[in-house]
Coordinates of C-alpha atoms in Angstrom, one line a residue:
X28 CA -48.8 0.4 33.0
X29 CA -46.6 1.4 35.6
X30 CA -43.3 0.0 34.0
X31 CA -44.3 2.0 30.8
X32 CA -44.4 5.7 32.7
X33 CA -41.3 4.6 34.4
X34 CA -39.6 3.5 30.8
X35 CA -41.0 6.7 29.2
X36 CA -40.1 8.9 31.9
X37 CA -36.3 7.2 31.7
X38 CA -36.1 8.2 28.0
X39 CA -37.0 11.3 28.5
X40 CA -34.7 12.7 31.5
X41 CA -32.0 10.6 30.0
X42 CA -31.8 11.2 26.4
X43 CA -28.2 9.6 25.8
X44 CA -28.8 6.6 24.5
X45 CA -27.2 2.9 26.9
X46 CA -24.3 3.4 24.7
X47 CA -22.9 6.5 25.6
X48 CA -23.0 6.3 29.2
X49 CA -19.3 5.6 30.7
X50 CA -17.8 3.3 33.4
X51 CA -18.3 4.8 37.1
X52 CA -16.0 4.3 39.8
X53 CA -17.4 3.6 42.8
X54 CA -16.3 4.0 46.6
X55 CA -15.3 1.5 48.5
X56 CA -17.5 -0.5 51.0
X57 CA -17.9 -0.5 54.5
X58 CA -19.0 -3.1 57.0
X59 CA -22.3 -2.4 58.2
X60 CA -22.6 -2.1 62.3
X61 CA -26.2 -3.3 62.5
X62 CA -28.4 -4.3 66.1
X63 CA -26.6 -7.1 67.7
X64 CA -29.9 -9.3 68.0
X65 CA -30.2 -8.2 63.8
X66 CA -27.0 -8.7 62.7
X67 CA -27.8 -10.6 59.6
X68 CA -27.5 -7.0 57.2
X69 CA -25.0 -7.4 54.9
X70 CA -23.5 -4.5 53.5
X71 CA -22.6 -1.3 53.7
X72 CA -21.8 2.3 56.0
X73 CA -24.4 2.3 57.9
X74 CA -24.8 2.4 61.9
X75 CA -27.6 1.9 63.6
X76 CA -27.8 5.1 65.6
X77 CA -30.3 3.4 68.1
X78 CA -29.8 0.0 68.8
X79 CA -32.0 -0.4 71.9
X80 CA -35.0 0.9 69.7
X81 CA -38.3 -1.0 68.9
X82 CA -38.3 0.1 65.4
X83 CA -34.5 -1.5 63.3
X84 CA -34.1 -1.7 60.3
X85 CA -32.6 -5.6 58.9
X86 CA -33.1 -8.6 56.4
X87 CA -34.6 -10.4 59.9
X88 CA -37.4 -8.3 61.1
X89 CA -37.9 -5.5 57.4
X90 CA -39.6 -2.6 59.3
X91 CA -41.7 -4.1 61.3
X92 CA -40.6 -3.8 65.2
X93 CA -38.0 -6.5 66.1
X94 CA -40.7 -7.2 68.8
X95 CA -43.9 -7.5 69.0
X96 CA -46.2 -4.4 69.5
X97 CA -46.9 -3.9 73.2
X98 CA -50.7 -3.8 73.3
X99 CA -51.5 -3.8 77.0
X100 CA -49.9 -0.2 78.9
X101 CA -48.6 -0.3 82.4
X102 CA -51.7 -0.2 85.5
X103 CA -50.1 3.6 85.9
X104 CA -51.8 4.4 82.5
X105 CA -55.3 2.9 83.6
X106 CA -57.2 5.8 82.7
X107 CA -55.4 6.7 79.4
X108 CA -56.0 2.9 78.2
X109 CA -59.6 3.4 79.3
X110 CA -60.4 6.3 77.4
X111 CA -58.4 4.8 74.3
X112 CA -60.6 1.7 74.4
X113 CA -63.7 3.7 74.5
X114 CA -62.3 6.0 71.9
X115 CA -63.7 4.4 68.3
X116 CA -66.7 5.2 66.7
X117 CA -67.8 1.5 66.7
X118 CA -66.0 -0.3 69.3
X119 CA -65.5 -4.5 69.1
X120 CA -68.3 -5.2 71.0
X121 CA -70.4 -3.5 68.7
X122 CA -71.7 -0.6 70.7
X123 CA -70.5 3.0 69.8
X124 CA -67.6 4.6 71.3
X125 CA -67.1 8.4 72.2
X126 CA -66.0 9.5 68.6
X127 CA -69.0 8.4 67.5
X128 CA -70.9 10.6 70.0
X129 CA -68.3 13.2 69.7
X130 CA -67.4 13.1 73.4
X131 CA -64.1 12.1 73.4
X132 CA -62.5 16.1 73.7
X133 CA -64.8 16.4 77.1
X134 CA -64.2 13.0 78.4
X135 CA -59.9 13.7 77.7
X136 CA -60.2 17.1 78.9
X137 CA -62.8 15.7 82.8
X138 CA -60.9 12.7 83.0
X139 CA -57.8 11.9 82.1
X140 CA -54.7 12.9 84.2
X141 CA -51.6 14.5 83.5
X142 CA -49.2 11.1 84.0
X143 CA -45.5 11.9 85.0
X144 CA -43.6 10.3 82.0
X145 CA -40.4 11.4 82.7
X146 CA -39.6 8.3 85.0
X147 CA -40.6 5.8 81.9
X148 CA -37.2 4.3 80.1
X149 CA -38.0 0.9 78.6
X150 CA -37.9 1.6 75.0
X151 CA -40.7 -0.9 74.2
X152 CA -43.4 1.0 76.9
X153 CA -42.2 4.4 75.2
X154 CA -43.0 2.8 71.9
X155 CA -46.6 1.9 72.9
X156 CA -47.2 5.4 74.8
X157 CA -45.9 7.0 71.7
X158 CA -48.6 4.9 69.8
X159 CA -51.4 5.6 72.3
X160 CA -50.8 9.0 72.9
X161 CA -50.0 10.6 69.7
X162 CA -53.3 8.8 68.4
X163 CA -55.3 10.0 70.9
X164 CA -53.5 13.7 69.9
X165 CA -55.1 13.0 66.3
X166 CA -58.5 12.0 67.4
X167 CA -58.8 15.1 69.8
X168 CA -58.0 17.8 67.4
X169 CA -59.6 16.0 64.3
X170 CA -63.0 14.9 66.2
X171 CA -65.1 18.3 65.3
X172 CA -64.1 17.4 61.6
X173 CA -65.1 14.2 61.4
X174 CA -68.2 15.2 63.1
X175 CA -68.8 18.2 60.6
X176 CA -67.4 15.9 57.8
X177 CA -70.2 13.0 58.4
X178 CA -72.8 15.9 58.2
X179 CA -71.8 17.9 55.5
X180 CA -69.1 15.9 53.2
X181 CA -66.6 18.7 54.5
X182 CA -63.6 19.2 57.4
X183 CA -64.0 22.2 58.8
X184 CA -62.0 23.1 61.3
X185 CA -60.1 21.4 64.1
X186 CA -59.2 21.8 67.2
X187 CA -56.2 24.2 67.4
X188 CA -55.0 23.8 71.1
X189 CA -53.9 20.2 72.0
X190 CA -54.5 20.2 76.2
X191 CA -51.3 19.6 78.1
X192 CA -52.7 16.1 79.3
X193 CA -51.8 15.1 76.2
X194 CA -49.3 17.4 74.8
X195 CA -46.8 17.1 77.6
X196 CA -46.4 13.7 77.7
X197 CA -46.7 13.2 73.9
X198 CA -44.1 15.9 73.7
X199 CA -41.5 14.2 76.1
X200 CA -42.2 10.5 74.9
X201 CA -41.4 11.4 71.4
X202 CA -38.4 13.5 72.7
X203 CA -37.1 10.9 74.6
X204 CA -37.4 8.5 71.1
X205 CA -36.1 11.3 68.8
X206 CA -39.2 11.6 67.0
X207 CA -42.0 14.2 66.2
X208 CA -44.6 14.6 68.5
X209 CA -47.5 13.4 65.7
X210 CA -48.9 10.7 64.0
X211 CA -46.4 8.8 61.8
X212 CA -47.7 6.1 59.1
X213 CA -45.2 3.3 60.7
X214 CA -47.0 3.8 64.3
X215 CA -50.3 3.6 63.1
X216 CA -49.9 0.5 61.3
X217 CA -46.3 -1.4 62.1
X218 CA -46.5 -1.1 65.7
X219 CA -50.4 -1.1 66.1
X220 CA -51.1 -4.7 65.7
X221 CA -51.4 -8.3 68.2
X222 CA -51.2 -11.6 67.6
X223 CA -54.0 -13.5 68.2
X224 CA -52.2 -16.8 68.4
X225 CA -48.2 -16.1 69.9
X226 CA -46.7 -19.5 68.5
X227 CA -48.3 -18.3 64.9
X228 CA -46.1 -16.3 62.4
X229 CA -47.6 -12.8 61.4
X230 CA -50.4 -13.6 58.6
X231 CA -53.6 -11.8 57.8
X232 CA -55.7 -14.1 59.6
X233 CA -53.3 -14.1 62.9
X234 CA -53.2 -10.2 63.7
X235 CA -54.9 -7.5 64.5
X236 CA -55.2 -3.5 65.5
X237 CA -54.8 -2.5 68.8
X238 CA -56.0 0.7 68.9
X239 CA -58.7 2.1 66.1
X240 CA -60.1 5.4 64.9
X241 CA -63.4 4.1 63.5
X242 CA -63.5 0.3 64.2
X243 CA -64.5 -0.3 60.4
X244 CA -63.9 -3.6 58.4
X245 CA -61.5 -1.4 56.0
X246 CA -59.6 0.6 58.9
X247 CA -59.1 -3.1 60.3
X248 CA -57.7 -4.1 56.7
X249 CA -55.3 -1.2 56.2
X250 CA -53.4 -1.9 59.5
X251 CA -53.5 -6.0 58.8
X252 CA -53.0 -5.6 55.3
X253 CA -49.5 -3.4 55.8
X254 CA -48.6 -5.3 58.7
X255 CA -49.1 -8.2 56.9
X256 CA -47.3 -7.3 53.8
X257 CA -44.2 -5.4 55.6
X258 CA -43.5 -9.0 56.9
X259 CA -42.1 -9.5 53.5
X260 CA -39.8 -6.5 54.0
X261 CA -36.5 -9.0 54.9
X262 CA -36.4 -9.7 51.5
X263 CA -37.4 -6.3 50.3
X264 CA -34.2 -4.7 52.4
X265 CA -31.7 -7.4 51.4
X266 CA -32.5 -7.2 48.0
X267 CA -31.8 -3.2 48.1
X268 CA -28.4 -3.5 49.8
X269 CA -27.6 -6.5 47.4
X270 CA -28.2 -4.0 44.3
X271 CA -25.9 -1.5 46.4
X272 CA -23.8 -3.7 46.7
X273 CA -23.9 -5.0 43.4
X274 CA -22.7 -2.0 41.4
X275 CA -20.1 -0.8 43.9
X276 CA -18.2 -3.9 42.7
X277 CA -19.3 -3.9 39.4
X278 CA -20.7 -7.1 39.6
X279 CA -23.6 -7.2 36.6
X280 CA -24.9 -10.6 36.6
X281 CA -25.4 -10.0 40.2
X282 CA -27.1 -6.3 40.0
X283 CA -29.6 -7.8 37.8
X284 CA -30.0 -11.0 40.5
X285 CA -30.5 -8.5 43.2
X286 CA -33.3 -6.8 40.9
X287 CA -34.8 -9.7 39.9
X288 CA -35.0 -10.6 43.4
X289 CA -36.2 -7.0 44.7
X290 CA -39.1 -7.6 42.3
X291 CA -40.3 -10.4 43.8
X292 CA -40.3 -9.6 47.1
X293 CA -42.2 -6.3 46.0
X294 CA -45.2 -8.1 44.0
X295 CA -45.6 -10.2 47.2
X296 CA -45.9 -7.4 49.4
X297 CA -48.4 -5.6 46.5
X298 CA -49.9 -8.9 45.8
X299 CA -50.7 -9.1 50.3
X300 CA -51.8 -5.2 49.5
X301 CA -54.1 -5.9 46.9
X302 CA -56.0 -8.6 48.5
X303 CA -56.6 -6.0 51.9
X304 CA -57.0 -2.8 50.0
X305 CA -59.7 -2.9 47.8
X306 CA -61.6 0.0 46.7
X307 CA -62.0 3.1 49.1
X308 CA -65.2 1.8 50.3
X309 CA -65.8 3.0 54.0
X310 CA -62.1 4.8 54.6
X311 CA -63.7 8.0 55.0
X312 CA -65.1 6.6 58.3
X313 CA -61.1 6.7 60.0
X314 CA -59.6 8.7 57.0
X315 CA -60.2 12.4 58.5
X316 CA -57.8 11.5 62.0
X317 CA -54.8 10.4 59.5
X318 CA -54.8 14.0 58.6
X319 CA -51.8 16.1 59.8
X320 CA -51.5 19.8 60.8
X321 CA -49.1 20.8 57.8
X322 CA -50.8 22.1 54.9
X323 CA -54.3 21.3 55.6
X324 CA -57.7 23.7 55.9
X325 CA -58.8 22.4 59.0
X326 CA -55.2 23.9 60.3
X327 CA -54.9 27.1 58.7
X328 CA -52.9 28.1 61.7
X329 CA -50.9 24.9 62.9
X330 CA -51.8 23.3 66.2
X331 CA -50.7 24.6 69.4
X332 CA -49.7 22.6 72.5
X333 CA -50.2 23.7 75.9
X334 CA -47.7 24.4 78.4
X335 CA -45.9 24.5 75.7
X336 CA -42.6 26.9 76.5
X337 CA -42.5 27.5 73.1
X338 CA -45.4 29.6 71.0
X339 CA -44.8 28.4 67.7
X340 CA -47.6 26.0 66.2
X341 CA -46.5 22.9 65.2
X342 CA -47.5 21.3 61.4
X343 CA -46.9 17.8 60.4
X344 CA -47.4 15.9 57.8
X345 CA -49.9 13.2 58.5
X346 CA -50.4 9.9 57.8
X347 CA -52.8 10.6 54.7
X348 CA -50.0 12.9 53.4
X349 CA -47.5 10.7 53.3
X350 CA -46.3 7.5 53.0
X351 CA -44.5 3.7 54.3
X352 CA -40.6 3.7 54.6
X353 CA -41.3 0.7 51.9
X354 CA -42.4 3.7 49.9
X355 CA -39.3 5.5 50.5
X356 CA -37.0 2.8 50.3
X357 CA -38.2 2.3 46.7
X358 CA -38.3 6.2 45.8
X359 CA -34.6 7.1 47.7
X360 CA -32.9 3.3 45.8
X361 CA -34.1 3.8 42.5
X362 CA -33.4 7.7 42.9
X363 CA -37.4 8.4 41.6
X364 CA -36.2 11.8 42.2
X365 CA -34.0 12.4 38.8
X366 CA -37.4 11.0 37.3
X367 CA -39.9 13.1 38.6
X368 CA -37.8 16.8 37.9
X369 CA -41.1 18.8 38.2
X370 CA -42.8 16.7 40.9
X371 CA -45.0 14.1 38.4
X372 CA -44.0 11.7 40.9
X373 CA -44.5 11.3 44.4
X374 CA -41.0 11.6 45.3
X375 CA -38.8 13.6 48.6
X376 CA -41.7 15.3 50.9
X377 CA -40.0 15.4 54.0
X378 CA -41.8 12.7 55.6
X379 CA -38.5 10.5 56.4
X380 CA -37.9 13.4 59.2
X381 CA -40.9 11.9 61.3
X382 CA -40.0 8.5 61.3
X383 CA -37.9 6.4 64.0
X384 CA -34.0 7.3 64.0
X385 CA -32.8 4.0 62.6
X386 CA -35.5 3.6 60.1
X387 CA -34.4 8.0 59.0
X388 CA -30.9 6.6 59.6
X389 CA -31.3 4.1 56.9
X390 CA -33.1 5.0 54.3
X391 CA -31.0 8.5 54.5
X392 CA -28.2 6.2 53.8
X393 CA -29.6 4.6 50.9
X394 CA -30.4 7.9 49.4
X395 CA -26.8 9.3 50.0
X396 CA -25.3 5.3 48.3
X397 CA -27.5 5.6 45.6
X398 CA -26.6 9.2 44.6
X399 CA -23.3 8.5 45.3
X400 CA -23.2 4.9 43.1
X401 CA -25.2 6.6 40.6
X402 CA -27.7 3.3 40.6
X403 CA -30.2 4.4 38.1
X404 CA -27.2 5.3 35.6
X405 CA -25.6 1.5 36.2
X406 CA -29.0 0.3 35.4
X407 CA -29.2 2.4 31.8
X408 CA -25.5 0.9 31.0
X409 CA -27.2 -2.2 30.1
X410 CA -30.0 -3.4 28.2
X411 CA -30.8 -6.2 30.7
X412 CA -30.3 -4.1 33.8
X413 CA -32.5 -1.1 32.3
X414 CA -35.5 -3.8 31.6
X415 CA -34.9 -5.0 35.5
X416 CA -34.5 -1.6 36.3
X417 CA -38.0 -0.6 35.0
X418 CA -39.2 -3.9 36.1
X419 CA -38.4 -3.2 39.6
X420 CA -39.9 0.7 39.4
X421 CA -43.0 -0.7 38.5
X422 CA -43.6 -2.4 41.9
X423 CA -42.4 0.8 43.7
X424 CA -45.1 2.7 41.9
X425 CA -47.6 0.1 42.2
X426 CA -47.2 0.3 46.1
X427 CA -47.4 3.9 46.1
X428 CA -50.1 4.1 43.4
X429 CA -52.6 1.7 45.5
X430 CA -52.1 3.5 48.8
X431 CA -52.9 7.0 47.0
X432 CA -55.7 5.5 45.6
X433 CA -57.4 3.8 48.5
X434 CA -57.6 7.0 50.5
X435 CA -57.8 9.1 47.3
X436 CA -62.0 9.2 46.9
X437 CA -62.1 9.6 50.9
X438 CA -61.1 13.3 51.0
X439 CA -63.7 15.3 50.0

C-alpha cells in the first residue's frame, strides 16, 4: 500500500518520463572523520562535531548510545532518583506511584533540592541527568492533564511555570550537551533502557525502561520495542551512505545493492516494531506526558521556567509530535520532501533541532548529500532503481505510518 502512494506520488511531481532525465555530475567525496571507538563509517563529509558524546552516529552502534544507558545517578542525586522512582502511575512493584495520586508537583516542589550541576562533566552522567530531569520536566507540567484527561477524555491545561529545581538544572545539562531543555523521542526511548543480563546482546526479552510515565504493559513495549528495533540501525546507516556513495560514483549495480540492502534492514526494524506495537490499546495511560509545549491547547502560552534570566516561554515539539532519527534518516535520504509539496507527507518539522549534535550533525548532512546528488532523480533514471527506489520508500512510510498510528487513537 505504501509503495503504491509513494509510486503515485513519484509520477505525479515528476512527470517526465525515466527517459528524459539527464546524466548528473556529482561532487567529489570526502573521507568521513567519524568517533575513534566508531570508526567503521564509510563514506562521506561528515565530522562528528561531538566525539565524546553518548549519542554517535555509525554502522557499529546505529543510534543507539555507543554505551549502555546509565540507569543508576550518582548518591548526590539521591533525592531526584527517589522521587523518579516513585513517579509512575503503577510502579513495578505494583502499588501506585505519585502520578497516579497526582502528587508528584507537591512532592517536586517539598522535596527535592536545587542540585549544583555545574560541577558535573562526564558526558555519560549528563546523558542520564538529561534523561531524568527533562522527564520529570514533562510529568510536572503535564500531571493536571492527565489527571483531567482520565476524568473527562480531555487535556486541559498544564502547568505553565516549570519550578527552578527543575528548570535550572535541566536548563544547564542540556546546555552543557547542546540540546534543548525538553523531552526528545531518542531520550525517552534509546537511552532509557537496561540490560537485564550484561553478557546478553540487546533483544526484546533482555531490556528494559528505566524510568516510566505510566508503568503500563504498552509504555514498557514502546521503549523495548524501538530500542529493540534501532539495534538494527548499523545496517540501516551503512546502507544509506552506501546509496550516497553509490550515485556520487555512478555506480548502478551498486545503488540498487545499497537499496536492496536498505530494505532489508528496514523490514527488520518494522518487522521488531510490529511485533511491540500493536494497536493503541492502553497508550493513552503515558501518551499525555510525550506531549510538548509547541502547538498544543494545554500550552496556549508556552511554558515558562523559573529563574529563568530570560522571559520568553519556551515551546517544543514533543515526543508525540514528532518522530525517531530512523524517521528522518528515511525522509532527509530519499528527499520525501520533493514528494510531499503541500505537506501530504510527514516530512521537515523541525524536530532534527532537538536532537543530540552528532545525530543533527548527521542527518543534516544527509539531507544537504542527497539534495546535492539529487538521489531521488538517479533513482527515476532507471527502471530497476525506481522499483528499489519505491521499494525502499515503502519501509520509510511503514515506520512512520505505525508510529502515527499507535499513538493516533490516544489523543482525544
Amino acid at each position: 500500500m505504501f509503495a503504491k502512494h509513494a509510486a503515485t506520488a513519484i509520477k505525479r511531481t515528476q512527470p517526465s518520463t525515466l527517459r528524459r532525465f539527464t546524466k548528473a555530475h556529482h561532487p567529489a567525496a570526502a573521507v568521513i572523520n567519524a568517533h575513534p571507538a566508531d570508526s567503521s563509517l564509510p563514506l562521506a563529509a561528515w565530522t562528528n562535531p561531538d566525539p565524546g558524546s553518548e549519542f554517535t552516529v555509525s554502522s557499529k552502534s546505529g543510534f543507539l548510545p555507543r554505551r549502555d544507558p546509565l540507569h543508576v545517578l550518582p548518591s548526590y542525586f539521591e533525592k531526584l532518583d527517589e522521587i523518579l522512582h516513585e513517579m509512575p502511575i503503577l510502579k513495578s512493584d505494583g502499588t501506585l506511584g505519585l502520578l497516579h495520586t497526582g502528587q508528584l508537583g507537591a512532592r517536586v516542589e517539598r522535596e527535592l533540592p536545587q542540585y549544583d550541576v555545574e560541577f558535573v562533566f562526564d558526558k555519560r552522567i549528563l546523558a542520564a541527568l538529561y534523561r531524568d530531569y527533562s522527564m520529570l520536566a514533562s510529568a510536572y507540567l503535564l500531571e493536571p492533564c492527565d489527571i483531567q484527561f482520565r476524568l473527562t477524555r480531555n487535556y486541559g491545561l498544564g502547568r505553565r511555570m516549570l519550578p527552578s529545581n527543575i528548570a535550572v538544572p535541566l536548563q544547564t545539562v542540556a546546555h552543557r550537551l547542546n540540546q534543548k531543555p525538553c523531552l526528545e523521542h531518542s531520550t525517552f526511548t534509546f537511552y532509557n533502557y537496561q540490560r537485564k543480563d550484561h553478557d546478553m546482546p540487546i533483544s526484546l526479552n533482555n531490556i528494559e525502561p528505566i524510568r516510566k510515565f505510566s508503568g503500563c504493559d504498552k509504555e514498557h513495549n514502546f521503549v523495548v520495542g524501538h530500542v529493540a528495533a534501532a539495534r538494527h540501525t548499523d545496517k540501516v546507516i551503512d546502507a544509506s551512505l552506501g546509496i550516497l556513495e553509490a550515485a556520487q560514483n555512478n555506480k548502478r549495480d551498486e545503488f540498487n545493492a545499497a537499496l536492496r540492502k536498505y530494505s532489508t534492514a528496514m523490514g527488520r526494524v518494522n518487522e521488531i516494531l510490529a511485533q511491540t506495537l500493536q494497536g493503541c490499546g492502553d497508550y493513552a495511560s503515558f501518551r499525555t506526558f510525550l506531549n510538548g509545549s509547541k502547538a498544543q491547547s494545554m500550552f496556549n502560552r508556552g511554558v515558562l521556567f523559573e529563574r529563568n534570566s530570560s522571559t520568553e516561554a519556551h515551546n517544543y515539539l514533543g515526543v508525540g509530535q514528532s518522530s525517531s532519527p530512523i524517521a528522518s534518516l528515511g525522509t532527509h535520504l530519499f528527499q520525501l520532501s520533493q514528494l510531499s509539496p503541500r505537506g501530504s507527507l510527514p516530512c521537515n518539522d523541525g524536530v532534527d533541532l532537538l536532537r543530540a549534535p552528532n545525530v543533527r550533525s548527521f542527518l543534516e548532512h544527509v539531507d544537504q548529500q542527497a539534495r546535492s546528488l539529487g538521489v531521488q532523480s538517479y533513482a527515476l533514471r532507471s527502471s530497476e532503481s525506481s522499483a528499489e527506489y519505491v521499494l525502499a520508500l515503502g519501509q520509510v512510510l511503514t515506520y512512520r505510518y505505525r508510529q502515527w498510528a499507535n499513538l493516533r487513537d490516544s489523543v482525544p
